[in-house]
Tab-separated table of C-alpha atoms in Angstrom:
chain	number	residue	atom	x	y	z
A	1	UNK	CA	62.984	153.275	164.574
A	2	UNK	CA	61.796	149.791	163.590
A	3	UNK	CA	59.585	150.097	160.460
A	4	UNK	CA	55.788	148.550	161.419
A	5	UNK	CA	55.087	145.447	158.985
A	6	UNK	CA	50.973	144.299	159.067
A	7	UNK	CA	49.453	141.900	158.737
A	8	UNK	CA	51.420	140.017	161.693
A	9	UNK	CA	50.651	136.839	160.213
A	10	UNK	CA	48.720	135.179	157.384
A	11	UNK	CA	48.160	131.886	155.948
A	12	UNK	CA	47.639	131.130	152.118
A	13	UNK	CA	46.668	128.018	150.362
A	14	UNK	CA	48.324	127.481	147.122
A	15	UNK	CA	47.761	129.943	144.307
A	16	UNK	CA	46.158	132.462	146.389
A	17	UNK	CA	47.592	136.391	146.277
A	18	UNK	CA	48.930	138.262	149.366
A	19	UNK	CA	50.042	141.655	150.233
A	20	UNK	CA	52.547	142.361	153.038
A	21	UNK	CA	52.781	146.217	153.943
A	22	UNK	CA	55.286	148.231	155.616
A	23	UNK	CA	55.535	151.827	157.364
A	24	UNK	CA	57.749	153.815	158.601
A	25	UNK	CA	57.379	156.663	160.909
A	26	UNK	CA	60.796	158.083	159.755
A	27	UNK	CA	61.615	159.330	155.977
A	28	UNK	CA	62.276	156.186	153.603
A	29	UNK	CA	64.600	157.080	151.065
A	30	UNK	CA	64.670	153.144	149.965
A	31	UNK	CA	63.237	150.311	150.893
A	32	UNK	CA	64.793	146.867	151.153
A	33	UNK	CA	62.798	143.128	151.634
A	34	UNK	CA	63.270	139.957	152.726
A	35	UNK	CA	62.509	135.906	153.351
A	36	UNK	CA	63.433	134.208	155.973
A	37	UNK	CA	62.869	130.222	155.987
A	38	UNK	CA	62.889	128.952	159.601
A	39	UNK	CA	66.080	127.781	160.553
A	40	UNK	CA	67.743	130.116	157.812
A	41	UNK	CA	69.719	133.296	157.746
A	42	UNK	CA	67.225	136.080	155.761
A	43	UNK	CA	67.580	136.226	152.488
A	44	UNK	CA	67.661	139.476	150.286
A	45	UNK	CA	64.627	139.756	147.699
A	46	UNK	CA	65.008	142.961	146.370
A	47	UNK	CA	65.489	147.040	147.025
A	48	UNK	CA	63.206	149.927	145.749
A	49	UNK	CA	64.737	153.328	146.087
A	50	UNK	CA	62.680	156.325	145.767
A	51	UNK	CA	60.709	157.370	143.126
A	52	UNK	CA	57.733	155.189	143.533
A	53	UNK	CA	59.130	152.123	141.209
A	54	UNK	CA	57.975	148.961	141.644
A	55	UNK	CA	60.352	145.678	141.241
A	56	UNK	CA	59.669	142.087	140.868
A	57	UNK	CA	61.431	139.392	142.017
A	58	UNK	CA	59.522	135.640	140.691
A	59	UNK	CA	55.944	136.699	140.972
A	60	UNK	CA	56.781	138.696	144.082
A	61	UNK	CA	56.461	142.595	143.250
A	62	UNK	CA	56.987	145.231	145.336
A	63	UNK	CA	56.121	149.166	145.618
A	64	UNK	CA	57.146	151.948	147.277
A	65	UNK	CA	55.388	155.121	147.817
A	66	UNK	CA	57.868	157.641	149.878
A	67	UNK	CA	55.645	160.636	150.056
A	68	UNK	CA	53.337	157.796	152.644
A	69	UNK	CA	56.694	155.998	153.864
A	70	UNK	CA	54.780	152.824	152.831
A	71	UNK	CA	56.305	150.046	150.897
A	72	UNK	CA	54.124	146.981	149.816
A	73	UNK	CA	55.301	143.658	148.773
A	74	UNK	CA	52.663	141.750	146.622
A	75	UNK	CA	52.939	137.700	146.484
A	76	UNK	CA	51.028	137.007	143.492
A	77	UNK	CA	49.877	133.053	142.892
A	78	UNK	CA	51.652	131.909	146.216
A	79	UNK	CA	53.853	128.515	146.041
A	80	UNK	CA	54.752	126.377	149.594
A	81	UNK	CA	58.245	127.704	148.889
A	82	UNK	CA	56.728	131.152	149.596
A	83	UNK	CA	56.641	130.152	153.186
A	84	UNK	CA	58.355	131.994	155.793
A	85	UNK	CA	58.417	135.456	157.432
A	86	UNK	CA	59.093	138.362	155.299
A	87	UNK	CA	61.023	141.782	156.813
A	88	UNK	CA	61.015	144.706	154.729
A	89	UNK	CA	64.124	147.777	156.318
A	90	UNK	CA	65.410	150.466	155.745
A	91	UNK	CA	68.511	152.846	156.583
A	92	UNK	CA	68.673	155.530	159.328
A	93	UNK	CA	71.871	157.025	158.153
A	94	UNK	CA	74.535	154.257	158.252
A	95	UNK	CA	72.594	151.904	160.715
A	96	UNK	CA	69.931	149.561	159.027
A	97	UNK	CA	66.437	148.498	160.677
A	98	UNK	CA	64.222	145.680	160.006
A	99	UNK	CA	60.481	145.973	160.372
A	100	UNK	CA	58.313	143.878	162.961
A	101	UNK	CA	58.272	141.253	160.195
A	102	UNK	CA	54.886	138.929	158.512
A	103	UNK	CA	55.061	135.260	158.930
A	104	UNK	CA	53.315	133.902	155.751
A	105	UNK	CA	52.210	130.229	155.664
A	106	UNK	CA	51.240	128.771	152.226
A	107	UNK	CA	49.177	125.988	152.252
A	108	UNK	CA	48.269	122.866	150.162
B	1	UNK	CA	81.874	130.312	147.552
B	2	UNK	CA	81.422	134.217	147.818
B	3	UNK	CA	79.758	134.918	150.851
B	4	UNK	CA	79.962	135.598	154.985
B	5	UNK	CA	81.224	132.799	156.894
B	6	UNK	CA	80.102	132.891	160.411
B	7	UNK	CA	81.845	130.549	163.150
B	8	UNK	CA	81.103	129.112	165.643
B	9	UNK	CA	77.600	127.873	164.249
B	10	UNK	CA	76.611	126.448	167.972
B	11	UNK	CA	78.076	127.888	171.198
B	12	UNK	CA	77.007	127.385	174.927
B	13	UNK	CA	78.769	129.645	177.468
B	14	UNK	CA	78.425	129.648	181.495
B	15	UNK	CA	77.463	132.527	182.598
B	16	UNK	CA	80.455	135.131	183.188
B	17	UNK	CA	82.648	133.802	180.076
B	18	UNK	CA	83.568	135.589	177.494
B	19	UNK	CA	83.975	134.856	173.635
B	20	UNK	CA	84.503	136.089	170.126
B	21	UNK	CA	81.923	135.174	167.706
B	22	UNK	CA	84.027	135.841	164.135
B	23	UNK	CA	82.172	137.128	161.109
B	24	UNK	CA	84.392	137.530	157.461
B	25	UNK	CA	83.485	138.331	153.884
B	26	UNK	CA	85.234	138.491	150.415
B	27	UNK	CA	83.141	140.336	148.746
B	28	UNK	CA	84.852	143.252	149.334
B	29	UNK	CA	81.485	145.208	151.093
B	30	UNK	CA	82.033	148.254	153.164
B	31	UNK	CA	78.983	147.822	155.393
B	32	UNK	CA	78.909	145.126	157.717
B	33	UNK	CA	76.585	144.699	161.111
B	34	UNK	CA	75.685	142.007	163.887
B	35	UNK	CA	71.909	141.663	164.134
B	36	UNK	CA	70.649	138.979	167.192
B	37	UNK	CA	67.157	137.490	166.440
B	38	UNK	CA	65.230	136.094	169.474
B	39	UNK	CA	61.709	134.480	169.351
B	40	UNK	CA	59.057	137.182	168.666
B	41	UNK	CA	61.676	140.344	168.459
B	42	UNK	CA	63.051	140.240	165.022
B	43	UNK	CA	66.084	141.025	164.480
B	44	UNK	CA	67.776	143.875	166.500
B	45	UNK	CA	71.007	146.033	165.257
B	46	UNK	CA	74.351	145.424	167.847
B	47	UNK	CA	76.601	147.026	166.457
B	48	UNK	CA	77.488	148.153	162.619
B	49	UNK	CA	80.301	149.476	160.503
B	50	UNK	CA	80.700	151.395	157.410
B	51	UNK	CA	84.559	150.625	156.726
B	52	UNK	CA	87.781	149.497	158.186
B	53	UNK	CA	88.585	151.518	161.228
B	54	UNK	CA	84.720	152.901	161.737
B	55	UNK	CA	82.628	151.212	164.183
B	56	UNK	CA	79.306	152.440	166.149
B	57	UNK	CA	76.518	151.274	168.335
B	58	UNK	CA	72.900	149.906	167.150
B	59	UNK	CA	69.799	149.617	169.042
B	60	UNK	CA	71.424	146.853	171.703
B	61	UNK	CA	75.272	147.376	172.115
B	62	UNK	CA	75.473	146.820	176.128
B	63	UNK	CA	77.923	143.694	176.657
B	64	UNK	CA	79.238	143.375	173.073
B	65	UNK	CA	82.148	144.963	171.581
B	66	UNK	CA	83.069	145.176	168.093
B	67	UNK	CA	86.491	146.091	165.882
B	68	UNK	CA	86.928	146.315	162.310
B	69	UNK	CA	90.536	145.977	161.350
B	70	UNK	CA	89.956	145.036	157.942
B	71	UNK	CA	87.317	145.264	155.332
B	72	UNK	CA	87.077	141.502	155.466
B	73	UNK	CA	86.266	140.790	158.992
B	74	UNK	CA	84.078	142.200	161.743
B	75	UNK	CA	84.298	139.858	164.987
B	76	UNK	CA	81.932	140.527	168.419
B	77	UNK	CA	82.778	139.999	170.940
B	78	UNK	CA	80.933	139.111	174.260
B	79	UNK	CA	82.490	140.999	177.667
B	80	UNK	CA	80.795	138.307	180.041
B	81	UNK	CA	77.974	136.518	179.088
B	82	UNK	CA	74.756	137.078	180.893
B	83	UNK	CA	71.365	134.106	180.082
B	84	UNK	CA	69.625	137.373	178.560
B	85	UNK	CA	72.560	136.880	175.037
B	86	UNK	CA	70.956	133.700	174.752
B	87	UNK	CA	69.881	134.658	170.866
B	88	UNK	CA	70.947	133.771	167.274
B	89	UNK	CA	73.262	135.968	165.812
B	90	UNK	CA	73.498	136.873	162.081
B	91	UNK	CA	76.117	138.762	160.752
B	92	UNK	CA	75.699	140.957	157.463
B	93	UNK	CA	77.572	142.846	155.094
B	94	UNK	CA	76.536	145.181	151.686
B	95	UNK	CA	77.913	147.481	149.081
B	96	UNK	CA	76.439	150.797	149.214
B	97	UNK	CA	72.592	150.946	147.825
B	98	UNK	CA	72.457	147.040	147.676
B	99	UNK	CA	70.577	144.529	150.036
B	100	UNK	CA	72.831	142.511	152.812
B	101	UNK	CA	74.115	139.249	152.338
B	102	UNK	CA	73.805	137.172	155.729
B	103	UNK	CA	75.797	134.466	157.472
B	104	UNK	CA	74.241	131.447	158.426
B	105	UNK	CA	74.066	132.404	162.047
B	106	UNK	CA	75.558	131.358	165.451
B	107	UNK	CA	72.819	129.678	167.942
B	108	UNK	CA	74.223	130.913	171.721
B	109	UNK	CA	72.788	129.432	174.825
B	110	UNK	CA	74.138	131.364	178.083
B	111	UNK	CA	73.768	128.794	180.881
């Protein structure tokens, strides 16, 4: 059920780009992402529903391709408030599913 | 502020006790679910519901129960606490098509 979220982990130094992706063995009809700081509650970054559009949040973009059930979220020119570990989800009718999550570590 | 307001923020329960770990909104959002995170696991669906009245099971539901007498608030609560609900627990709520707005969790330690 849980979507599958690679890499696992990364680490980044300032300014450098990243991609996060996501897959799902079940049909995604949308996708949903988000951040979560240690300590914190996760915090919503943005939804793509289908039809392949891509969305942008700061310089963090994201696509979605439904026909794969792949959604990618690109972290372009990384800042040390990128930090943290990033779950994309989606629904299975009413109930809602994070993936495995990526921890991301930006460094100076 | 807008938001969901999660209480207790810190808990620690003896084993066999039971609590209620309370969970409200005012944003007026139909969906709301409990979600525990533990080190390693993500975060893993309890229990959900889609409106006042309507309630259902996630992926872990053994030893929590759930009501939803209002659209506002969605408390769990724990039967009798076992070491293995030892988690965080986040509480979320949407609108329909929109992402979920989180609480700022509850740390429980079952000793």
């Amino acid at each position: 059920q849980q979507p599958v979220q690679s890499p696992q982990a990364v680490i980044l130094r300032e300014g450098e780009d990243a991609v996060i992706n996501c897959s799902s063995s079940k049909a995604l009809y949308s996708v949903h992402w988000y951040r979560q700081k240690h300590g914190e509650a996760p915090v919503f970054l943005m939804i793509l529903l289908k039809g392949g559009e891509q969305k942008g949040h700061e310089k963090i973009s994201a696509s979605f391709n439904e026909k794969k059930q792949q959604s990618s979220l690109y972290l372009t020119a990384s800042q040390l408030s990128y930090s943290g570990t990033y779950f994309c989800g989606r629904f299975t009718g009413n109930q809602f599913y994070f993936g495995t999550g990526t921890s991301l570590t930006v460094i100076p | 502020n807008a938001g969901v307001t999660q209480t207790p923020k810190f808990q620690v329960l003896k084993t066999g006790q039971s609590m209620t770990l309370q969970c409200a909104q005012d944003m007026n959002h139909e969906y709301m679910s409990w979600y525990r995170q533990d080190p390693g696991m993500g975060l893993r669906l309890i229990h959900y519901s889609v409106g006042a009245g309507i309630t259902d099971q996630g992926e872990v539901p053994n030893g929590y129960n759930v009501s939803r007498s209002t659209t506002e608030d969605f408390p769990l609560r724990l039967l009798s606490a076992a070491p293995s609900q030892t988690s965080v627990y986040f509480c979320a709520s949407s609108a329909s098509n929109y992402g979920y707005t989180f609480g700022s969790g509850t740390r429980l330690t079952v000793v």
